[in-house]
Coordinates of C-alpha atoms and ligand atoms in Angstrom, one line a residue:
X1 CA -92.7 61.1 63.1
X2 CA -94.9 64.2 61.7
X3 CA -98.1 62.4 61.9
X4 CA -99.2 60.5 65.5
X5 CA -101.1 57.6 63.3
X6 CA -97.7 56.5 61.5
X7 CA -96.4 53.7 62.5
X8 CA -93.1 51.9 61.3
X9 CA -94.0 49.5 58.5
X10 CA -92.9 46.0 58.0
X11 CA -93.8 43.4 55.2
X12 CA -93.0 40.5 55.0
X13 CA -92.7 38.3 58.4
X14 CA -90.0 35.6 56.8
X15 CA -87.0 35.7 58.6
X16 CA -85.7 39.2 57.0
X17 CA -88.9 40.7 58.3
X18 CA -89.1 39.2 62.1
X19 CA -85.5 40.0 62.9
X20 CA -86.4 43.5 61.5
X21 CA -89.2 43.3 64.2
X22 CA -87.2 41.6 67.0
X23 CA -84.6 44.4 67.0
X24 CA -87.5 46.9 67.0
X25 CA -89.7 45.2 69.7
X26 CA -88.8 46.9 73.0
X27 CA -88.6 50.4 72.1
X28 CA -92.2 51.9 72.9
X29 CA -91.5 54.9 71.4
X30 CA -90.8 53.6 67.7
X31 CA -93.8 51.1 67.1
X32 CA -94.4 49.2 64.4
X33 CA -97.1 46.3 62.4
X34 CA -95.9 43.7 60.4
X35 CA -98.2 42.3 57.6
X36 CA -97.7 39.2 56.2
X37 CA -99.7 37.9 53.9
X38 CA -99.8 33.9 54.6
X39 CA -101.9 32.7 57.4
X40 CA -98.9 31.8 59.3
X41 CA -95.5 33.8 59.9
X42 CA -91.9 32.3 59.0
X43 CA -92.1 32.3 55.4
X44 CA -89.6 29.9 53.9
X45 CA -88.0 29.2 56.9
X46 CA -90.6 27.6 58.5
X47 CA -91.3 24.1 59.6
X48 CA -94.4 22.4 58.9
X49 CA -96.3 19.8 60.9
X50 CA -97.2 17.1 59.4
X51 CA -99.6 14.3 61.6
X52 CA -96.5 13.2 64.0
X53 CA -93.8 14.6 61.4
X54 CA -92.1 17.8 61.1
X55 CA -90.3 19.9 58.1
X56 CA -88.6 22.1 56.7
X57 CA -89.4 22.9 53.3
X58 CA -86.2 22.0 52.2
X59 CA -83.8 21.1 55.0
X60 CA -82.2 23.8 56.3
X61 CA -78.9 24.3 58.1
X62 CA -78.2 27.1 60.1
X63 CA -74.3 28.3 59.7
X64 CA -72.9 31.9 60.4
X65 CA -69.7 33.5 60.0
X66 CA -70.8 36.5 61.9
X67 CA -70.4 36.5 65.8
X68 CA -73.3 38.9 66.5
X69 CA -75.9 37.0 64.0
X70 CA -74.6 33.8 66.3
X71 CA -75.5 35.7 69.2
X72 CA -78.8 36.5 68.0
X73 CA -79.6 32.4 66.9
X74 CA -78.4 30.9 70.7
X75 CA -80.6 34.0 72.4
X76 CA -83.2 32.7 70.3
X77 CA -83.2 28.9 70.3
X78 CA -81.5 28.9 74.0
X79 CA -81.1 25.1 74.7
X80 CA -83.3 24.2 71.5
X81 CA -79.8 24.5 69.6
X82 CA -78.1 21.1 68.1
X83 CA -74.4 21.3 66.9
X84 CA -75.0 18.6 63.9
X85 CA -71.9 16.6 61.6
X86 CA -73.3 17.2 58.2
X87 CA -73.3 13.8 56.4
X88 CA -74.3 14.4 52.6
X89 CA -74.2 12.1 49.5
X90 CA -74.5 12.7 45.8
X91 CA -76.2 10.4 43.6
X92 CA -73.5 10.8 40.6
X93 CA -72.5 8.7 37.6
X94 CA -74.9 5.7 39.1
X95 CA -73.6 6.3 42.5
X96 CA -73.6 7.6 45.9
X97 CA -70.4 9.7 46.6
X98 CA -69.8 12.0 49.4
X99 CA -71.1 15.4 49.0
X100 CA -69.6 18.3 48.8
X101 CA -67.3 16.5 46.1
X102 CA -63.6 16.1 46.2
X103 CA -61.2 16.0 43.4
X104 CA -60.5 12.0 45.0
X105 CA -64.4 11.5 44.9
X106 CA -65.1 12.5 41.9
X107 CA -62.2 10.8 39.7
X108 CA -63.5 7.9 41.7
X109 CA -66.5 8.0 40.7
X110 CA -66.2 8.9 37.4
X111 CA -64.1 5.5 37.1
X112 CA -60.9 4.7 34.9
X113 CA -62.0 5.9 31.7
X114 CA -64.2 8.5 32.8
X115 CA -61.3 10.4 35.4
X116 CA -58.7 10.3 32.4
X117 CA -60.6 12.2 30.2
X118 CA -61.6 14.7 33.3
X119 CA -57.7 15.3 33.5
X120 CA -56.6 15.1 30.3
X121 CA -60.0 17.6 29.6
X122 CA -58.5 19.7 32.3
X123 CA -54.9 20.1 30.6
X124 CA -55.9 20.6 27.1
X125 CA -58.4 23.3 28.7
X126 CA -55.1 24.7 30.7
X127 CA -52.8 24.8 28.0
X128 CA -55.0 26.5 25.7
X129 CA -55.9 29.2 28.4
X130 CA -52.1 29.7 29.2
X131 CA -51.4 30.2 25.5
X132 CA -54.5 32.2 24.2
X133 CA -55.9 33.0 28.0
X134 CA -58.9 32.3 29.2
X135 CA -62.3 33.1 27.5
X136 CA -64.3 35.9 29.1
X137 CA -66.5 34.7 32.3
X138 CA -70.1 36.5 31.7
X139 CA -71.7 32.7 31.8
X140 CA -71.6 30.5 34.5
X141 CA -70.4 28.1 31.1
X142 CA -67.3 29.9 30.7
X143 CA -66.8 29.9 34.4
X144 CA -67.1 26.0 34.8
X145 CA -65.6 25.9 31.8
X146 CA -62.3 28.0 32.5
X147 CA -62.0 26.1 35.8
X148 CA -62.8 22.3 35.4
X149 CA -62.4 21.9 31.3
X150 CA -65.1 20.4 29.2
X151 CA -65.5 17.1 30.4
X152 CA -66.3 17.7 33.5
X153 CA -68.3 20.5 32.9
X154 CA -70.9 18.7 30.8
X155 CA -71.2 15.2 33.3
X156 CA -71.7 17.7 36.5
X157 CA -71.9 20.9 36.5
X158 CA -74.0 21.4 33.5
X159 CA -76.6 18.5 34.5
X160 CA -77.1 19.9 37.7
X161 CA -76.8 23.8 37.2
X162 CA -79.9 23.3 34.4
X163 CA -81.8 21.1 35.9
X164 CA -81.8 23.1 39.0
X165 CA -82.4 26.8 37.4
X166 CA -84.0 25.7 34.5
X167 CA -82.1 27.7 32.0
X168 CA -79.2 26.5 29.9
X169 CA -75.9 27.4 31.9
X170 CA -74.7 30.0 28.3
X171 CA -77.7 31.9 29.6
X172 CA -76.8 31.9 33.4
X173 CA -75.0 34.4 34.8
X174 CA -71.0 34.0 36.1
X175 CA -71.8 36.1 38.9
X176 CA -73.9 32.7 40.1
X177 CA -70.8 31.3 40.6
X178 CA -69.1 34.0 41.8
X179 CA -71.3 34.2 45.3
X180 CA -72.4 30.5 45.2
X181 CA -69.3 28.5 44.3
X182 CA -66.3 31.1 44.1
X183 CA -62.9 29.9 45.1
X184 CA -63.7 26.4 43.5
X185 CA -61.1 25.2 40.9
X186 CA -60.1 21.7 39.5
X187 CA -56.5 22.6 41.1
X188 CA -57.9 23.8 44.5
X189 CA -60.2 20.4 44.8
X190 CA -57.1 18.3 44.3
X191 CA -55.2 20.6 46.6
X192 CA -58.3 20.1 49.5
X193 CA -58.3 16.4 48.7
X194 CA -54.4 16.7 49.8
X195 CA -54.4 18.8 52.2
X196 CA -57.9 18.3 53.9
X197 CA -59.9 20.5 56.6
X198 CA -59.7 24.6 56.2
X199 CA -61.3 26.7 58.4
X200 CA -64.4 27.1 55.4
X201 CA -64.3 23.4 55.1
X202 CA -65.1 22.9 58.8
X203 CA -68.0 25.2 58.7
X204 CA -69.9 23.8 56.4
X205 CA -69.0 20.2 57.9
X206 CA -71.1 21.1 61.1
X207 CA -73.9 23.2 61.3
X208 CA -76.6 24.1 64.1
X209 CA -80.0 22.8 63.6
X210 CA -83.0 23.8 66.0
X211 CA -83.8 20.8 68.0
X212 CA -87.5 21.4 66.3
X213 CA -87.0 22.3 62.9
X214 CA -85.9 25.5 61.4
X215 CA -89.0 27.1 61.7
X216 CA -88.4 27.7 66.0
X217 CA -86.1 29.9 64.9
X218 CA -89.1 32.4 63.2
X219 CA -91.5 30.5 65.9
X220 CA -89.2 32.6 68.4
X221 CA -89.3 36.0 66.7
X222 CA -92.8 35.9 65.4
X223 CA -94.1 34.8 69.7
X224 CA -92.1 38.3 70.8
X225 CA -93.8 40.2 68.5
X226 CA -95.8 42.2 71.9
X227 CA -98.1 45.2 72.4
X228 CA -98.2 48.4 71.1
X229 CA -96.7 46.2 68.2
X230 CA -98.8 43.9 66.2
X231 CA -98.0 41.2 63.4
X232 CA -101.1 40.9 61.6
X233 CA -101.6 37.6 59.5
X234 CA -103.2 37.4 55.9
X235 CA -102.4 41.2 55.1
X236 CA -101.3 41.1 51.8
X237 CA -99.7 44.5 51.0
X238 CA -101.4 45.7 47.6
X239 CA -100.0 49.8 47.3
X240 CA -97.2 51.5 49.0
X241 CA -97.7 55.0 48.5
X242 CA -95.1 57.7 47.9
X243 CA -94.3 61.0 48.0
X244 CA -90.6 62.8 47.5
X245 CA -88.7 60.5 49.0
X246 CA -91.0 59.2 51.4
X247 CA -92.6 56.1 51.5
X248 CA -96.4 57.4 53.2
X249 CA -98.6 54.9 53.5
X250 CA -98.4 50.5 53.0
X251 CA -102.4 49.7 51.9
X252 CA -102.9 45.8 52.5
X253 CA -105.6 43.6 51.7
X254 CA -107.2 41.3 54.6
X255 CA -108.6 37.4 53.9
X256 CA -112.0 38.9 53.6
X257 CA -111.3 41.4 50.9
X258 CA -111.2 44.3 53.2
X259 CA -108.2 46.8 53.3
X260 CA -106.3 48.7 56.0
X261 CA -104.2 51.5 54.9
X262 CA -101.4 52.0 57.5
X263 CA -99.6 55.7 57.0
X264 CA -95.9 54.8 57.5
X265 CA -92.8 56.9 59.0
X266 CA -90.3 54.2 58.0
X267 CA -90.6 51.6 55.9
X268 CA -89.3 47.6 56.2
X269 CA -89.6 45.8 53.1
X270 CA -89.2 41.8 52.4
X271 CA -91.2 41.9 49.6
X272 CA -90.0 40.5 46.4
X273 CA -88.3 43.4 44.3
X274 CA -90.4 43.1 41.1
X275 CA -93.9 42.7 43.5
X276 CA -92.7 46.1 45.5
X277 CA -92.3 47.9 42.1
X278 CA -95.8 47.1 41.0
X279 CA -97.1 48.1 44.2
X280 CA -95.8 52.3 44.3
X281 CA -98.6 54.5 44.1
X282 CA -98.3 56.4 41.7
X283 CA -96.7 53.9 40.1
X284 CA -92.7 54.1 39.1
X285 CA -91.8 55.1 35.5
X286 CA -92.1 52.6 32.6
X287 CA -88.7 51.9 32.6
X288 CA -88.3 50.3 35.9
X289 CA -91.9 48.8 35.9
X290 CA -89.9 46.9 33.1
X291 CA -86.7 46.2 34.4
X292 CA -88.5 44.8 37.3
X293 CA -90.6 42.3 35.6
X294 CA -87.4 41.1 33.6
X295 CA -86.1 39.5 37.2
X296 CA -87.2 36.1 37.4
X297 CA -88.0 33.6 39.8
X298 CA -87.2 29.8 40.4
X299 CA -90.2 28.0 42.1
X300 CA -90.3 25.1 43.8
X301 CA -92.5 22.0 44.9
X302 CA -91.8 20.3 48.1
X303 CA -93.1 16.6 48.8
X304 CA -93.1 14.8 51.9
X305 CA -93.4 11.0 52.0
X306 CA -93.8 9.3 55.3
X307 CA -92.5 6.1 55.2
X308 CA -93.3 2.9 57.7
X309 CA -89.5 2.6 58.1
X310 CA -87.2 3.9 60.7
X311 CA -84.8 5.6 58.4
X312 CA -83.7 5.7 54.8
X313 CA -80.4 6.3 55.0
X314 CA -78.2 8.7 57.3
X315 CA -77.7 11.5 55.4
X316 CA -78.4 14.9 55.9
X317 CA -79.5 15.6 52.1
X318 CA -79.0 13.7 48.8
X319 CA -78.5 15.4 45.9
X320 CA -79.6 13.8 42.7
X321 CA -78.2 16.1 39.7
X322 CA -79.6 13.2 36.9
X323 CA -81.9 14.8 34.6
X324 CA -84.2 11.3 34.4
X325 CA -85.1 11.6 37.9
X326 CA -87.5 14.5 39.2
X327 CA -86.5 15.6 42.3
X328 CA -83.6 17.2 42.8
X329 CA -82.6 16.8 46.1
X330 CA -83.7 14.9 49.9
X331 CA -83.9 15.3 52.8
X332 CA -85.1 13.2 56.2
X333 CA -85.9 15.3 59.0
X334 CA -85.1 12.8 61.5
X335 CA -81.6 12.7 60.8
X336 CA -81.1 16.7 61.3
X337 CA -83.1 16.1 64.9
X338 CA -84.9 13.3 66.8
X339 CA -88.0 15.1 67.1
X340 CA -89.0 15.9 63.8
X341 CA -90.6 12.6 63.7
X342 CA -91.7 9.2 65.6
X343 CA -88.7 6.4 66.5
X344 CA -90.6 4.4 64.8
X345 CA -91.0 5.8 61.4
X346 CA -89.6 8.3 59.4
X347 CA -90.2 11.0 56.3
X348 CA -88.3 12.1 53.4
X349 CA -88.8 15.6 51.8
X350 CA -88.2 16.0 48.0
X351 CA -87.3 18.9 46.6
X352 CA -88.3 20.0 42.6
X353 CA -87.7 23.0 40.9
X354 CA -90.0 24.5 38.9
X355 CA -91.7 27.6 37.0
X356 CA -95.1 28.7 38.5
X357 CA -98.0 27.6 37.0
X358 CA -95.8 25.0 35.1
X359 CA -96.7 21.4 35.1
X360 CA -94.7 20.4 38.3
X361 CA -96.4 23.1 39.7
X362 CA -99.9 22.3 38.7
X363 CA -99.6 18.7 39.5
X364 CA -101.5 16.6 41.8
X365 CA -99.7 15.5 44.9
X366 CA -100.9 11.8 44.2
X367 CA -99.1 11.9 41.1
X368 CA -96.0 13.9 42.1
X369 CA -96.0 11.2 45.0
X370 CA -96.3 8.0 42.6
X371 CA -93.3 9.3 40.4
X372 CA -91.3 10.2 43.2
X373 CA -91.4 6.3 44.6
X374 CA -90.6 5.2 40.9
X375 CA -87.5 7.3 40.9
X376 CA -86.8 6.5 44.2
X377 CA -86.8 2.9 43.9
X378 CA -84.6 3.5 40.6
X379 CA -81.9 4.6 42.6
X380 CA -82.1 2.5 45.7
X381 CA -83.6 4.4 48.4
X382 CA -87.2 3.2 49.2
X383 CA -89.1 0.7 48.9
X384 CA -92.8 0.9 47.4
X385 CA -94.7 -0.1 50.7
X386 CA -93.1 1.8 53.0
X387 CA -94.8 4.6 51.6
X388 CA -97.8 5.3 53.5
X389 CA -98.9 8.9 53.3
X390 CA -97.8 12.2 51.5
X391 CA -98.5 15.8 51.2
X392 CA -96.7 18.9 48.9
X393 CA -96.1 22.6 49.6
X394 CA -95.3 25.0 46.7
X395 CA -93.0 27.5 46.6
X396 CA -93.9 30.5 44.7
X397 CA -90.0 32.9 44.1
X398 CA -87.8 30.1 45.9
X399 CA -84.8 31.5 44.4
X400 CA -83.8 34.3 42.5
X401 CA -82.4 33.3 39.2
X402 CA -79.2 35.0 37.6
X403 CA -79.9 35.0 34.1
X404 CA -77.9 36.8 32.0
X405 CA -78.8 40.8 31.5
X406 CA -80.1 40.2 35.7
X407 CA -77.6 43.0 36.8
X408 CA -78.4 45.5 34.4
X409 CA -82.3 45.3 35.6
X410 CA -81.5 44.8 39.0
X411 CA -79.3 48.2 39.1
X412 CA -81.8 50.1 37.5
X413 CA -84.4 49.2 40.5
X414 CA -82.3 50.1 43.1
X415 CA -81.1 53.4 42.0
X416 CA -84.9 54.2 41.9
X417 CA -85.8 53.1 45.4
X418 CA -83.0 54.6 46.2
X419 CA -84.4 57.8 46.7
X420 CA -86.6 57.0 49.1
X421 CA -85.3 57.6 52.3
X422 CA -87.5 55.9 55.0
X423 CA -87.3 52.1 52.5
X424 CA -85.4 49.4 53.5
X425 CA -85.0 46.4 51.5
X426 CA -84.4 42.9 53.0
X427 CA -84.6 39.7 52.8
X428 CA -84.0 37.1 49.7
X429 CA -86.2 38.6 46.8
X430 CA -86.5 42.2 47.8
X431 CA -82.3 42.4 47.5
X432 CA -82.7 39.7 44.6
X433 CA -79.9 38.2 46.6
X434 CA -79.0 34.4 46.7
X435 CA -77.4 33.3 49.8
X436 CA -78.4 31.7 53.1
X437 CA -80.6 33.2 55.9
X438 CA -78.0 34.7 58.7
X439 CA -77.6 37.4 56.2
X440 CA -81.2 37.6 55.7
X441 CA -81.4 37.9 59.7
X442 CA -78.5 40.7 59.3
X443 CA -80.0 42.4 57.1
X444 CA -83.3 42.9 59.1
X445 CA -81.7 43.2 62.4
X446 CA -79.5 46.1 60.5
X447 CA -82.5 47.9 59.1
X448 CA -83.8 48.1 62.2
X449 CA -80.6 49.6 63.6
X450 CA -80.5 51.5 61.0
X451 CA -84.3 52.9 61.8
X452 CA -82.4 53.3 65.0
X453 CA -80.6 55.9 63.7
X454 CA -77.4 53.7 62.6
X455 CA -76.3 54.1 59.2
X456 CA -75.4 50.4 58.2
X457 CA -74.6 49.5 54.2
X458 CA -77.6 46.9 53.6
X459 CA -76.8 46.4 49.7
X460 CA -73.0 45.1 51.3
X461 CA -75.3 42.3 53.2
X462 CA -74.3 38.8 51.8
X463 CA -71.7 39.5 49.6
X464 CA -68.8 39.1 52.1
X465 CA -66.0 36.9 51.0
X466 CA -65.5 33.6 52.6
X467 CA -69.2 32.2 52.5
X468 CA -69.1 30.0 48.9
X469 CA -69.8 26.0 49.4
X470 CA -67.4 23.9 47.5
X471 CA -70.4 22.7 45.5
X472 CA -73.2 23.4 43.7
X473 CA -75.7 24.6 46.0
X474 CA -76.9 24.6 49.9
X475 CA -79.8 27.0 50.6
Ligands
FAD501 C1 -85.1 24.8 49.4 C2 -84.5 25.8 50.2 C3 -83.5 25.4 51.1 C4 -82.9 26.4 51.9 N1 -81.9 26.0 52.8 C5 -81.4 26.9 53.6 C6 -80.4 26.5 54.6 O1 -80.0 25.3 54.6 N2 -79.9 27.5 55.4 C7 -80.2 28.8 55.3 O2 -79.7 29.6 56.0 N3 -81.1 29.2 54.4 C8 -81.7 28.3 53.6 N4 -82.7 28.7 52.7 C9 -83.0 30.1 52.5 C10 -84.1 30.6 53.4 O3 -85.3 29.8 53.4 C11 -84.6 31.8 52.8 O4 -83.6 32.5 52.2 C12 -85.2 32.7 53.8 O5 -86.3 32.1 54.3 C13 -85.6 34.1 53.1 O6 -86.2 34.9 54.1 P1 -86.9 36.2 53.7 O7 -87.5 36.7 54.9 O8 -86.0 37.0 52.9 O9 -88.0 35.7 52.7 P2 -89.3 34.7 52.8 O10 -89.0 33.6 53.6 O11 -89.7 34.5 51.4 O12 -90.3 35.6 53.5 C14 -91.0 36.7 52.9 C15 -92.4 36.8 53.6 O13 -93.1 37.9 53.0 C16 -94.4 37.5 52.7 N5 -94.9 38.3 51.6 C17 -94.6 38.3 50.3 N6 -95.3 39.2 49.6 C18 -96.1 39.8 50.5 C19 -97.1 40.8 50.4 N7 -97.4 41.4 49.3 N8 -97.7 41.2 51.5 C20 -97.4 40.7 52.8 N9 -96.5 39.7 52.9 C21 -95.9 39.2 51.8 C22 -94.3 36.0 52.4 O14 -95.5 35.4 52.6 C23 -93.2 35.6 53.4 O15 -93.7 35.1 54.6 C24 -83.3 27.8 51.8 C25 -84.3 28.1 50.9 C26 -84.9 27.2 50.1 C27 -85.9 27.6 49.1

């Protein structure tokens, strides 16, 4: 450190961020602030308190391939850890089928008529492929397409894929499949329904929930956060200034429209890609000011409806891919852990995906909660007056969304902030990165090794083999 008032830099105190900070915390000699702009730390994986009821905003499993990230959880949550039997449905074809889907499922429920032409689809899609190969994989169309033939295709995986990213599946990118739902074929379903229970299988079969939401997991790392090392709420980082190759100063603005500028030896960044672009001072060439601003973002709207019942149903989530109903998917806290909410009663969170500012987005809770019990009496869940109270969260950048042309922006960004040395970027939306949060938490715990002195690969964070779902979509 060249300058005594520098301190090590962190923004963003989501999960990325506070592992970032958890590793750091304990050596004296290297400290650090973390600004986060909400008035609370966590960021999406936090859980909310709700009168007697708690949630995630989404449910959220926790699930790890890696030993030391597992490490990290149990020294975290301790005791607090449950080891939970995920039990998921799919509301598919007008009816509830175990979720994820196997080949028997889904002939099953796509009945006589509707399985026949799934396999006959299938074998007119593999003969043509075997005589005139297979047609070039740049959508996620081709991709479903190549794999499952047409029929398929169009009754799931396009319903849901659009509904969920809001963009026709020609202008999504294959490499959404690729990280998301790689190693899933027609032929390999059939061959799982035969053959049942791989190692992958059993993973995402049980999971580990916090016995108090998701959020005790952050709770933890954001409660270690100690002197000479401060996390400083509703600090909303406005300018990161440069020079060479050297991120200098982080300038953030306070609740009261006051600023702090921090001068910075190292730099820890969860911030969204495109946000961290616009904030260089001076400002980044034209170019990838641009390229930046072409990543977009899926949003969300999160409703929770507490219900004068004890419980709905005993799933984990429910996944509702038809296009006439809102919501996307549920959730009901209680069933991931007793205390998320009374014996007595329970809640259900539903989950919408939107644009921001769009009319999900803008709409009033009263009204998002009056169409919600319409569509879930439509499909059997909930009774009218059971419903006894409600209240939303919105979800600003939720999701980054692989439209096609993503790659080509995305590459020019990080080859500019690649030059400076002292940046890190973690976390979902500063690697524009869709996958779950133990590599978020590995990607902060290695930028702070690597701050350390260690010389870890971040951008190789996440896109390890072996971690698709044999579905559409988890986190
Ligand atoms: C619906 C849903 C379900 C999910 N389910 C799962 C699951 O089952 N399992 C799983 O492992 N993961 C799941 N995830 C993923 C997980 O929630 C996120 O990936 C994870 O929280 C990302 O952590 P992060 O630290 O990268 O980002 P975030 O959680 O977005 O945190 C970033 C933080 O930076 C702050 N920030 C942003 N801009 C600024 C600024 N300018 N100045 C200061 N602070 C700023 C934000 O307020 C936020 O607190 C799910 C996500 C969603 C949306």
């Amino acid at each position: 450190m060249s300058d005594s008032n520098e301190l090590i830099v962190i923004a963003g105190a989501g999960i990325a961020g506070l592992s970032a900070a958890y590793r750091l915390q304990g050596h004296a000699d290297l400290p650090f602030v973390v600004f986060e702009r909400a008035p609370r730390a966590g960021g999406y994986s936090r859980t909310e308190q709700y009168g007697d009821f708690r949630f995630d905003l989404g449910g959220h499993r926790f699930y790890t391939k890696k030993p030391h990230v597992q490490q990290f959880l149990e020294e975290l949550v301790g005791e607090g850890l449950l080891t939970v039997d995920r039990l998921s449905r799919i509301f598919f074809n007008g009816r509830f089928v175990h979720y994820p889907l196997s080949a028997f499922n889904t002939l099953r429920a796509l009945g006589v008529g509707g399985a026949a032409r799934a396999v006959l689809d299938y074998a007119r899609m593999k003969v043509k492929t075997t005589l005139a190969g297979a047609g070039p994989e740049g959508t996620f169309e081709q991709w479903a397409l190549n794999r499952f033939g047409r029929y398929l295709y169009e009754v799931y995986f396009k319903v849901y894929t659009e509904k969920t990213w809001g963009v026709p599946c020609t202008d999504l990118s294959a490499d959404f499949a690729e990280q998301r739902i790689r190693g899933l074929s027609f032929r390999e379903a059939v061959k799982d329904a035969i053959l049942r229970k791989g190692e992958d299988e059993s993973l995402v079969r049980r999971f580990h929930y916090p016995r108090r939401g998701f959020g005790q997991i952050t709770d933890a790392m954001a409660a270690a956060v100690a002197e000479p090392n401060r996390l400083l709420t509703e600090h909303d980082v406005t300018a990161v200034e440069h020079e060479g190759d050297r991120i200098t100063a982080v300038v953030a603005r306070r609740s009261d429209g006051t600023t702090v500028r921090q001068p910075c030896c190292e730099f820890v960044t969860s911030l969204a890609v495109d946000e961290l672009v616009r904030a260089l001072d001076p400002p980044a060439p034209p170019e990838v000011l641009q390229a930046s601003g072409a990543l977009r973002y899926r949003s969300m709207v999160v409703l929770l409806l507490v219900l004068d019942v004890p419980q709905v149903s005993p799933d984990h989530w429910i996944y509702v891919p038809a296009p006439h109903i809102g919501f996307c998917r549920m959730h009901e806290p209680k069933n991931w852990s007793a205390e998320m909410a009374p014996p007595d009663r329970t809640a259900v969170v539903l989950e919408y995906f939107c644009q921001k500012g769009d009319a999900t987005w803008q709409g009033e809770p009263d009204d998002l909660a009056a169409a919600a019990v319409a569509d879930l009496g439509a499909i059997g869940l909930v009774e009218p007056d059971w419903v006894s109270a409600w209240t939303t969260v919105r979800m600003n950048k939720a999701y980054p969304i692989y439209q096609l042309g993503y790659r080509d922006h995305l590459d020019l960004v990080t080859g500019y902030l690649a030059r400076f040395r002292n940046l890190y970027n973690i976390g979902r939306n500063a690697s524009f990165l869709y996958t779950s949060s133990d590599h978020y938490m590995d990607m902060g715990l290695k930028a702070a090794e690597n701050v350390l002195g260690h010389d870890h690969d971040l951008g190789g964070i996440g896109r390890e083999e072996g971690y698709a779902e044999a579905g559409q979509r988890a986190e």
